[in-house]
């Protein structure tokens, strides 16, 4: 059991480290390749030729300002950090390539602005058109199963939508029914008045 828990922890750490490893994917030449000491082949995160080199990503406004998070205020006008969730921008090719650890733990304050995937179907290919990490997929699937909040998030949304539609439908039906009842009542009154008029016309006027 201890080994199993340890492997789970290792996979979680690996998933959390995916963005750091892939942010600079093949943006530098491999220092071991030209000396014949690189044994990673296609899995190497460094470039083995000039044609493989990727531009260094612009990471400005891709993470929250440490000062703002700590004290709520940053006086640096040239600060390259984001000072609110709305200011955060996607980290280039890394957008939605890793699971959101906060969401998997139960809550993500960034919500729709989050740059990380909240569901397996949101996971995008890693830089270099690499498939999403299997450990990331497994972590998200296990969290969806074990975490009732995540498991029921979409079900709650669908259920809420159905309830709203049902409520609106019931209100419309009740409104139409009341309108019909009121209309029928008015028609009946009009018929009674007509019957009274007919009866009064059928009797001769009293002679004085």
Coordinates of N, CA and C in Angstrom, one line a residue:
X1 N 0.8 -1.2 0.0 CA 0.0 0.0 0.0 C 0.9 1.3 0.0
X2 N 2.0 1.2 0.7 CA 2.9 2.4 0.8 C 3.5 2.7 -0.6
X3 N 3.8 1.6 -1.3 CA 4.4 1.8 -2.7 C 3.4 2.4 -3.6
X4 N 2.1 2.0 -3.5 CA 1.1 2.5 -4.3 C 0.9 4.0 -4.1
X5 N 0.8 4.4 -2.8 CA 0.6 5.8 -2.5 C 1.8 6.6 -3.0
X6 N 3.0 6.0 -2.9 CA 4.2 6.7 -3.3 C 4.1 7.0 -4.8
X7 N 3.7 6.0 -5.6 CA 3.6 6.1 -7.0 C 2.6 7.2 -7.4
X8 N 1.5 7.2 -6.7 CA 0.5 8.3 -6.9 C 1.0 9.7 -6.7
X9 N 1.8 9.8 -5.6 CA 2.4 11.1 -5.3 C 3.4 11.5 -6.4
X10 N 4.2 10.5 -6.9 CA 5.1 10.8 -7.9 C 4.5 11.3 -9.2
X11 N 3.3 10.6 -9.5 CA 2.6 11.0 -10.7 C 2.1 12.4 -10.6
X12 N 1.6 12.7 -9.4 CA 1.0 14.0 -9.1 C 2.1 15.1 -9.3
X13 N 3.3 14.8 -8.8 CA 4.4 15.8 -8.9 C 4.8 15.9 -10.3
X14 N 4.8 14.8 -11.1 CA 5.2 14.9 -12.5 C 4.2 15.7 -13.3
X15 N 2.9 15.6 -13.0 CA 1.9 16.4 -13.6 C 2.1 17.8 -13.3
X16 N 2.4 18.1 -12.0 CA 2.5 19.5 -11.7 C 3.7 20.2 -12.3
X17 N 4.7 19.4 -12.7 CA 6.0 19.9 -13.3 C 5.9 20.0 -14.8
X18 N 4.8 19.5 -15.4 CA 4.7 19.5 -16.9 C 4.9 20.9 -17.4
X19 N 4.2 21.9 -16.9 CA 4.3 23.3 -17.5 C 5.8 23.8 -17.4
X20 N 6.5 23.6 -16.3 CA 7.8 24.1 -16.2 C 8.8 23.5 -17.2
X21 N 8.6 22.2 -17.5 CA 9.4 21.5 -18.4 C 9.1 21.9 -19.9
X22 N 7.9 22.1 -20.1 CA 7.4 22.4 -21.5 C 7.4 23.9 -21.9
X23 N 7.6 24.7 -20.9 CA 7.6 26.2 -21.3 C 8.7 26.5 -22.2
X24 N 9.9 25.9 -22.0 CA 11.0 26.2 -22.8 C 11.4 25.0 -23.7
X25 N 10.3 24.3 -24.2 CA 10.5 23.1 -25.0 C 11.3 23.4 -26.3
X26 N 12.5 22.8 -26.4 CA 13.4 23.0 -27.6 C 13.7 24.5 -27.9
X27 N 13.8 25.3 -26.9 CA 14.2 26.7 -27.1 C 15.8 26.9 -26.9
X28 N 16.4 25.8 -26.5 CA 17.9 25.8 -26.4 C 18.5 24.6 -27.1
X29 N 19.7 24.7 -27.5 CA 20.4 23.5 -28.1 C 20.8 22.5 -27.0
X30 N 20.7 21.2 -27.3 CA 21.0 20.2 -26.3 C 22.5 20.2 -26.1
X31 N 23.0 20.4 -24.8 CA 24.4 20.5 -24.6 C 25.1 19.1 -24.6
X32 N 24.3 18.0 -24.6 CA 24.8 16.7 -24.7 C 24.8 16.0 -26.0
X33 N 24.0 16.5 -26.9 CA 23.8 15.9 -28.2 C 25.1 15.9 -29.1
X34 N 25.7 17.0 -29.2 CA 26.9 17.1 -30.1 C 28.1 16.4 -29.5
X35 N 28.0 16.1 -28.2 CA 29.1 15.3 -27.7 C 28.8 13.8 -27.6
X36 N 27.6 13.5 -28.2 CA 27.2 12.1 -28.3 C 26.7 11.5 -27.0
X37 N 26.4 12.3 -26.0 CA 26.0 11.8 -24.7 C 24.4 11.9 -24.5
X38 N 23.7 12.4 -25.4 CA 22.2 12.5 -25.2 C 21.5 11.2 -25.7
X39 N 20.9 10.5 -24.7 CA 20.2 9.2 -25.0 C 18.7 9.3 -25.0
X40 N 18.2 10.6 -25.1 CA 16.7 10.8 -25.0 C 16.1 10.7 -26.3
X41 N 16.8 11.0 -27.4 CA 16.2 10.9 -28.7 C 15.1 11.9 -28.9
X42 N 14.0 11.5 -29.4 CA 12.8 12.3 -29.7 C 12.2 12.9 -28.5
X43 N 12.5 12.3 -27.3 CA 11.9 12.7 -26.1 C 12.7 13.8 -25.4
X44 N 13.8 14.2 -26.0 CA 14.7 15.2 -25.4 C 14.0 16.6 -25.5
X45 N 14.0 17.4 -24.4 CA 13.4 18.7 -24.3 C 14.2 19.8 -25.0
X46 N 15.4 19.4 -25.4 CA 16.3 20.4 -26.0 C 16.4 20.1 -27.5
X47 N 16.7 21.1 -28.3 CA 16.8 21.0 -29.8 C 18.1 20.3 -30.2
X48 N 18.0 19.4 -31.2 CA 19.2 18.7 -31.7 C 19.7 19.3 -33.0
X49 N 18.9 20.3 -33.5 CA 19.4 21.0 -34.7 C 18.7 22.4 -34.7
X50 N 19.2 23.3 -35.6 CA 18.7 24.7 -35.6 C 17.2 24.7 -36.1
X51 N 16.9 23.7 -36.9 CA 15.5 23.6 -37.4 C 14.5 23.2 -36.3
X52 N 15.0 22.6 -35.2 CA 14.1 22.2 -34.1 C 13.9 23.4 -33.1
X53 N 14.7 24.4 -33.2 CA 14.7 25.5 -32.2 C 13.4 26.2 -32.2
X54 N 12.7 26.4 -31.1 CA 11.5 27.2 -30.9 C 11.9 28.5 -30.3
X55 N 11.1 29.6 -30.6 CA 11.3 30.9 -30.0 C 11.0 30.8 -28.5
X56 N 11.8 31.6 -27.7 CA 11.6 31.6 -26.2 C 10.3 32.3 -26.0
X57 N 9.4 31.7 -25.2 CA 8.1 32.2 -25.0 C 8.1 33.5 -24.1
X58 N 7.2 34.4 -24.4 CA 7.0 35.6 -23.5 C 6.1 35.2 -22.4
X59 N 6.7 35.2 -21.2 CA 5.9 34.8 -20.0 C 5.4 36.0 -19.2
X60 N 5.4 37.2 -19.7 CA 4.9 38.3 -19.0 C 3.4 38.2 -18.9
X61 N 2.9 38.5 -17.7 CA 1.4 38.5 -17.3 C 0.9 37.1 -17.4
X62 N 1.7 36.0 -17.2 CA 1.2 34.7 -17.2 C 1.1 34.1 -15.8
X63 N 1.5 34.9 -14.8 CA 1.4 34.4 -13.4 C 1.1 35.6 -12.6
X64 N 0.5 35.4 -11.4 CA 0.1 36.5 -10.5 C 1.3 37.1 -9.8
X65 N 1.3 38.4 -9.6 CA 2.4 39.1 -8.9 C 2.5 38.7 -7.5
X66 N 3.7 38.2 -7.1 CA 3.9 37.8 -5.7 C 3.6 38.8 -4.7
X67 N 4.0 40.1 -5.0 CA 3.7 41.2 -4.0 C 2.2 41.4 -3.9
X68 N 1.5 41.4 -5.0 CA 0.0 41.6 -5.0 C -0.7 40.5 -4.1
X69 N -0.2 39.2 -4.3 CA -0.7 38.1 -3.6 C -0.4 38.2 -2.1
X70 N 0.7 38.8 -1.8 CA 1.2 38.9 -0.4 C 0.5 40.1 0.4
X71 N 0.6 41.2 -0.3 CA 0.2 42.5 0.4 C -1.0 43.1 -0.2
X72 N -1.4 42.7 -1.4 CA -2.5 43.3 -2.2 C -2.1 44.5 -2.9
X73 N -0.8 44.9 -3.0 CA -0.4 46.1 -3.7 C 1.0 45.9 -4.3
X74 N 1.1 46.4 -5.5 CA 2.4 46.4 -6.2 C 2.6 47.8 -6.8
X75 N 3.7 48.4 -6.4 CA 3.9 49.8 -6.9 C 4.9 49.9 -8.1
X76 N 5.3 48.7 -8.5 CA 6.2 48.7 -9.7 C 5.4 48.8 -11.0
X77 N 5.6 50.0 -11.6 CA 4.8 50.3 -12.9 C 5.3 49.4 -14.0
X78 N 6.5 48.9 -14.0 CA 7.0 48.1 -15.0 C 6.9 46.6 -14.7
X79 N 6.1 46.3 -13.7 CA 5.9 44.9 -13.3 C 5.4 44.0 -14.4
X80 N 6.0 42.9 -14.7 CA 5.6 42.0 -15.8 C 4.7 40.9 -15.3
X81 N 4.2 41.0 -14.1 CA 3.3 40.0 -13.6 C 1.8 40.5 -13.7
X82 N 0.9 39.6 -13.7 CA -0.5 40.0 -13.7 C -0.9 40.3 -12.3
X83 N -1.8 41.3 -12.2 CA -2.3 41.8 -10.8 C -3.7 41.4 -10.5
X84 N -4.3 40.6 -11.4 CA -5.7 40.1 -11.2 C -5.8 38.9 -12.1
X85 N -6.8 38.1 -11.8 CA -7.1 36.9 -12.6 C -7.4 37.3 -14.1
X86 N -8.1 38.4 -14.2 CA -8.5 38.8 -15.5 C -7.3 39.2 -16.4
X87 N -6.2 39.7 -15.8 CA -5.1 40.1 -16.5 C -4.2 38.9 -17.0
X88 N -4.4 37.8 -16.4 CA -3.6 36.6 -16.8 C -3.9 36.2 -18.2
X89 N -2.8 36.0 -19.0 CA -3.0 35.6 -20.4 C -2.4 34.2 -20.6
X90 N -2.9 33.4 -21.6 CA -2.4 32.1 -21.8 C -0.9 32.1 -22.1
X91 N -0.3 31.0 -21.6 CA 1.2 30.8 -21.8 C 1.5 30.1 -23.1
X92 N 1.1 30.8 -24.2 CA 1.4 30.3 -25.5 C 0.9 28.9 -25.8
X93 N 1.8 28.0 -26.2 CA 1.4 26.6 -26.5 C 1.0 25.8 -25.3
X94 N 1.2 26.3 -24.1 CA 0.9 25.6 -22.9 C -0.5 25.7 -22.4
X95 N -1.3 26.5 -23.1 CA -2.7 26.8 -22.6 C -3.5 25.5 -22.6
X96 N -4.0 25.1 -21.4 CA -4.8 23.9 -21.2 C -4.1 22.6 -21.5
X97 N -2.7 22.6 -21.3 CA -2.0 21.4 -21.6 C -1.7 20.6 -20.3
X98 N -2.1 21.2 -19.2 CA -1.9 20.5 -17.9 C -3.1 20.7 -17.0
X99 N -3.4 19.7 -16.1 CA -4.6 19.8 -15.3 C -4.5 20.9 -14.2
X100 N -5.6 21.5 -13.9 CA -5.6 22.5 -12.8 C -5.6 21.8 -11.5
X101 N -4.6 21.9 -10.7 CA -4.5 21.3 -9.4 C -5.5 21.8 -8.4
X102 N -5.7 23.1 -8.5 CA -6.7 23.7 -7.6 C -8.1 23.2 -7.9
X103 N -8.5 23.1 -9.1 CA -9.8 22.6 -9.5 C -9.9 21.1 -9.0
X104 N -8.9 20.3 -9.2 CA -8.9 18.9 -8.8 C -9.0 18.8 -7.3
X105 N -8.6 19.8 -6.5 CA -8.7 19.8 -5.1 C -10.1 20.3 -4.6
X106 N -10.8 20.8 -5.5 CA -12.2 21.2 -5.1 C -12.7 22.6 -5.6
X107 N -11.7 23.5 -5.8 CA -12.2 24.9 -6.2 C -11.1 25.6 -6.9
X108 N -11.4 26.3 -8.0 CA -10.5 27.1 -8.8 C -11.2 28.5 -8.9
X109 N -10.6 29.5 -8.3 CA -11.1 30.8 -8.3 C -11.1 31.5 -9.7
X110 N -10.2 31.0 -10.6 CA -10.0 31.6 -11.9 C -11.2 31.2 -12.8
X111 N -11.9 30.1 -12.5 CA -13.0 29.6 -13.2 C -12.8 29.6 -14.7
X112 N -13.6 30.3 -15.5 CA -13.4 30.2 -17.0 C -12.1 30.9 -17.5
X113 N -11.5 31.7 -16.6 CA -10.2 32.4 -17.0 C -9.0 31.5 -16.8
X114 N -9.2 30.3 -16.2 CA -8.1 29.4 -15.8 C -7.4 29.0 -17.1
X115 N -6.0 28.9 -17.0 CA -5.2 28.5 -18.2 C -5.0 27.0 -18.2
X116 N -5.4 26.4 -17.1 CA -5.2 24.9 -17.0 C -6.5 24.2 -17.3
X117 N -6.4 22.9 -17.6 CA -7.6 22.1 -18.0 C -8.4 21.7 -16.7
X118 N -9.7 21.8 -16.7 CA -10.5 21.4 -15.6 C -11.1 20.0 -15.9
X119 N -11.2 19.6 -17.1 CA -11.7 18.3 -17.5 C -10.8 17.7 -18.6
X120 N -10.9 16.4 -18.7 CA -10.0 15.6 -19.6 C -10.1 16.1 -21.0
X121 N -11.4 16.4 -21.4 CA -11.6 16.8 -22.8 C -11.1 18.2 -23.1
X122 N -10.7 18.9 -22.1 CA -10.1 20.2 -22.3 C -8.6 20.2 -22.6
X123 N -8.0 19.0 -22.3 CA -6.5 18.9 -22.4 C -6.1 19.1 -23.9
X124 N -5.1 19.9 -24.1 CA -4.7 20.2 -25.5 C -3.3 19.5 -25.7
X125 N -2.9 19.3 -26.9 CA -1.5 18.7 -27.1 C -0.4 19.6 -26.6
X126 N 0.6 18.9 -26.1 CA 1.8 19.7 -25.6 C 2.6 20.2 -26.8
X127 N 3.5 21.2 -26.5 CA 4.3 21.8 -27.6 C 5.0 20.7 -28.4
X128 N 5.0 20.8 -29.7 CA 5.6 19.8 -30.6 C 4.6 18.8 -31.0
X129 N 3.3 19.1 -30.8 CA 2.2 18.2 -31.1 C 2.3 16.9 -30.3
X130 N 2.9 16.9 -29.1 CA 2.9 15.7 -28.3 C 1.6 15.5 -27.6
X131 N 1.2 14.2 -27.5 CA 0.0 13.9 -26.9 C 0.0 14.3 -25.4
X132 N -1.2 14.6 -24.8 CA -1.2 15.0 -23.4 C -0.7 13.9 -22.5
X133 N 0.0 14.2 -21.5 CA 0.6 13.2 -20.6 C -0.4 12.3 -20.1
X134 N -0.1 11.0 -20.1 CA -1.0 9.9 -19.6 C -1.2 10.1 -18.1
X135 N -0.1 10.5 -17.4 CA -0.3 10.7 -16.0 C -1.2 11.8 -15.7
X136 N -1.3 12.8 -16.5 CA -2.2 13.9 -16.3 C -3.6 13.5 -16.5
X137 N -3.8 12.6 -17.6 CA -5.2 12.1 -17.8 C -5.6 11.2 -16.7
X138 N -4.7 10.3 -16.2 CA -5.1 9.4 -15.1 C -5.4 10.2 -13.9
X139 N -4.7 11.2 -13.6 CA -4.9 12.1 -12.4 C -6.3 12.7 -12.5
X140 N -6.6 13.2 -13.6 CA -7.9 13.9 -13.8 C -9.1 12.9 -13.7
X141 N -8.9 11.8 -14.3 CA -9.9 10.8 -14.2 C -10.1 10.3 -12.8
X142 N -9.0 10.0 -12.1 CA -9.2 9.6 -10.7 C -9.8 10.6 -9.8
X143 N -9.5 11.9 -10.1 CA -10.0 13.0 -9.3 C -11.5 13.1 -9.6
X144 N -11.9 12.9 -10.9 CA -13.3 13.0 -11.2 C -14.1 11.9 -10.6
X145 N -13.5 10.8 -10.4 CA -14.2 9.6 -9.7 C -14.2 9.8 -8.2
X146 N -13.1 10.3 -7.6 CA -13.0 10.4 -6.2 C -13.6 11.7 -5.6
X147 N -13.6 12.7 -6.4 CA -14.0 14.0 -5.9 C -15.5 14.3 -6.3
X148 N -16.4 14.2 -5.4 CA -17.8 14.4 -5.8 C -18.1 15.7 -6.4
X149 N -17.3 16.8 -6.0 CA -17.6 18.1 -6.5 C -17.3 18.1 -8.0
X150 N -16.1 17.6 -8.4 CA -15.8 17.6 -9.8 C -16.7 16.6 -10.6
X151 N -17.0 15.5 -10.0 CA -17.8 14.5 -10.7 C -19.2 15.0 -11.0
X152 N -19.7 15.8 -10.0 CA -21.1 16.3 -10.2 C -21.2 17.7 -10.8
X153 N -20.1 18.4 -11.1 CA -20.2 19.7 -11.6 C -21.0 19.9 -12.8
X154 N -20.7 19.0 -13.9 CA -21.5 19.1 -15.1 C -22.9 18.6 -14.9
X155 N -23.0 17.5 -14.1 CA -24.3 17.0 -13.9 C -25.2 18.0 -13.2
X156 N -24.7 18.8 -12.3 CA -25.4 19.8 -11.6 C -25.9 20.9 -12.6
X157 N -24.9 21.3 -13.5 CA -25.3 22.3 -14.5 C -26.4 21.8 -15.4
X158 N -26.3 20.6 -15.8 CA -27.4 20.0 -16.7 C -28.7 19.9 -15.9
X159 N -28.6 19.4 -14.7 CA -29.8 19.3 -13.8 C -30.5 20.7 -13.6
X160 N -29.6 21.7 -13.3 CA -30.1 23.0 -13.0 C -30.8 23.6 -14.3
X161 N -30.2 23.3 -15.4 CA -30.8 23.8 -16.7 C -32.2 23.2 -16.9
X162 N -32.2 21.8 -16.7 CA -33.5 21.1 -16.9 C -34.6 21.7 -15.9
X163 N -34.2 21.9 -14.7 CA -35.1 22.4 -13.7 C -35.6 23.8 -14.1
X164 N -34.7 24.7 -14.6 CA -35.1 26.0 -15.0 C -36.1 25.9 -16.2
X165 N -35.8 25.1 -17.2 CA -36.7 24.9 -18.3 C -38.1 24.4 -17.9
X166 N -38.0 23.4 -17.0 CA -39.3 22.8 -16.5 C -40.1 23.8 -15.8
X167 N -39.4 24.6 -14.9 CA -40.1 25.7 -14.2 C -40.8 26.7 -15.1
X168 N -40.0 27.1 -16.1 CA -40.6 28.1 -17.1 C -41.8 27.5 -17.8
X169 N -41.6 26.2 -18.2 CA -42.7 25.6 -18.9 C -44.0 25.5 -18.1
X170 N -43.8 25.2 -16.8 CA -45.0 25.1 -15.9 C -45.6 26.5 -15.7
X171 N -44.8 27.5 -15.6 CA -45.3 28.9 -15.4 C -46.1 29.3 -16.7
X172 N -45.6 28.9 -17.9 CA -46.3 29.2 -19.1 C -47.6 28.5 -19.2
X173 N -47.6 27.2 -18.8 CA -48.9 26.4 -18.8 C -49.9 27.0 -17.9
X174 N -49.4 27.4 -16.6 CA -50.4 27.9 -15.6 C -50.9 29.3 -16.1
X175 N -50.1 30.1 -16.7 CA -50.5 31.4 -17.3 C -51.5 31.2 -18.3
X176 N -51.3 30.3 -19.3 CA -52.3 30.0 -20.4 C -53.6 29.5 -19.8
X177 N -53.5 28.6 -18.8 CA -54.7 28.0 -18.2 C -55.5 29.1 -17.5
X178 N -54.9 30.0 -16.8 CA -55.6 31.1 -16.1 C -56.2 32.0 -17.1
X179 N -55.5 32.3 -18.2 CA -56.0 33.2 -19.2 C -57.3 32.6 -19.9
X180 N -57.2 31.3 -20.1 CA -58.4 30.6 -20.7 C -59.6 30.6 -19.8
X181 N -59.3 30.4 -18.5 CA -60.4 30.4 -17.5 C -61.1 31.7 -17.4
X182 N -60.2 32.8 -17.4 CA -60.8 34.2 -17.3 C -61.6 34.5 -18.6
X183 N -61.0 34.1 -19.7 CA -61.7 34.3 -21.0 C -63.1 33.6 -21.1
X184 N -63.1 32.3 -20.6 CA -64.3 31.6 -20.6 C -65.4 32.2 -19.7
X185 N -64.9 32.7 -18.5 CA -65.8 33.3 -17.6 C -66.4 34.6 -18.2
X186 N -65.6 35.4 -18.9 CA -66.2 36.6 -19.6 C -67.2 36.2 -20.6
X187 N -66.9 35.1 -21.4 CA -67.8 34.7 -22.4 C -69.1 34.3 -21.8
X188 N -69.1 33.5 -20.7 CA -70.3 33.1 -20.0 C -71.1 34.3 -19.5
X189 N -70.4 35.3 -19.0 CA -71.1 36.5 -18.5 C -71.8 37.2 -19.6
X190 N -71.1 37.3 -20.8 CA -71.7 37.9 -21.9 C -73.0 37.2 -22.4
X191 N -72.9 35.8 -22.4 CA -74.0 35.0 -22.8 C -75.2 35.2 -21.9
X192 N -74.9 35.4 -20.6 CA -76.0 35.6 -19.6 C -76.7 36.9 -19.9
X193 N -75.8 37.9 -20.1 CA -76.4 39.3 -20.4 C -77.3 39.2 -21.7
X194 N -76.8 38.5 -22.7 CA -77.6 38.4 -23.9 C -78.9 37.7 -23.7
X195 N -78.9 36.6 -22.8 CA -80.1 35.9 -22.5 C -81.1 36.8 -21.7
X196 N -80.6 37.6 -20.8 CA -81.5 38.5 -20.1 C -82.1 39.5 -21.0
X197 N -81.3 40.0 -21.9 CA -81.8 41.0 -22.9 C -82.9 40.4 -23.8
X198 N -82.7 39.1 -24.2 CA -83.7 38.4 -25.0 C -85.0 38.2 -24.3
X199 N -84.9 37.9 -23.0 CA -86.0 37.6 -22.1 C -86.8 38.9 -21.9
X200 N -86.1 40.0 -21.7 CA -86.8 41.3 -21.5 C -87.5 41.8 -22.7
X201 N -86.9 41.5 -23.9 CA -87.5 41.9 -25.2 C -88.8 41.0 -25.5
X202 N -88.8 39.8 -25.0 CA -89.9 38.8 -25.3 C -91.2 39.2 -24.5
X203 N -91.1 39.9 -23.4 CA -92.2 40.3 -22.6 C -92.7 41.7 -23.1
X204 N -94.0 41.9 -23.2 CA -94.5 43.2 -23.6 C -94.4 44.2 -22.5
X205 N -94.3 45.5 -22.9 CA -94.1 46.5 -21.9 C -95.4 46.7 -21.1
X206 N -95.3 47.0 -19.8 CA -96.5 47.1 -19.0 C -97.3 48.4 -19.4
X207 N -98.6 48.3 -19.6 CA -99.4 49.4 -20.0 C -99.9 50.1 -18.7
X208 N -99.7 51.5 -18.7 CA -100.2 52.2 -17.5 C -101.6 52.7 -17.8

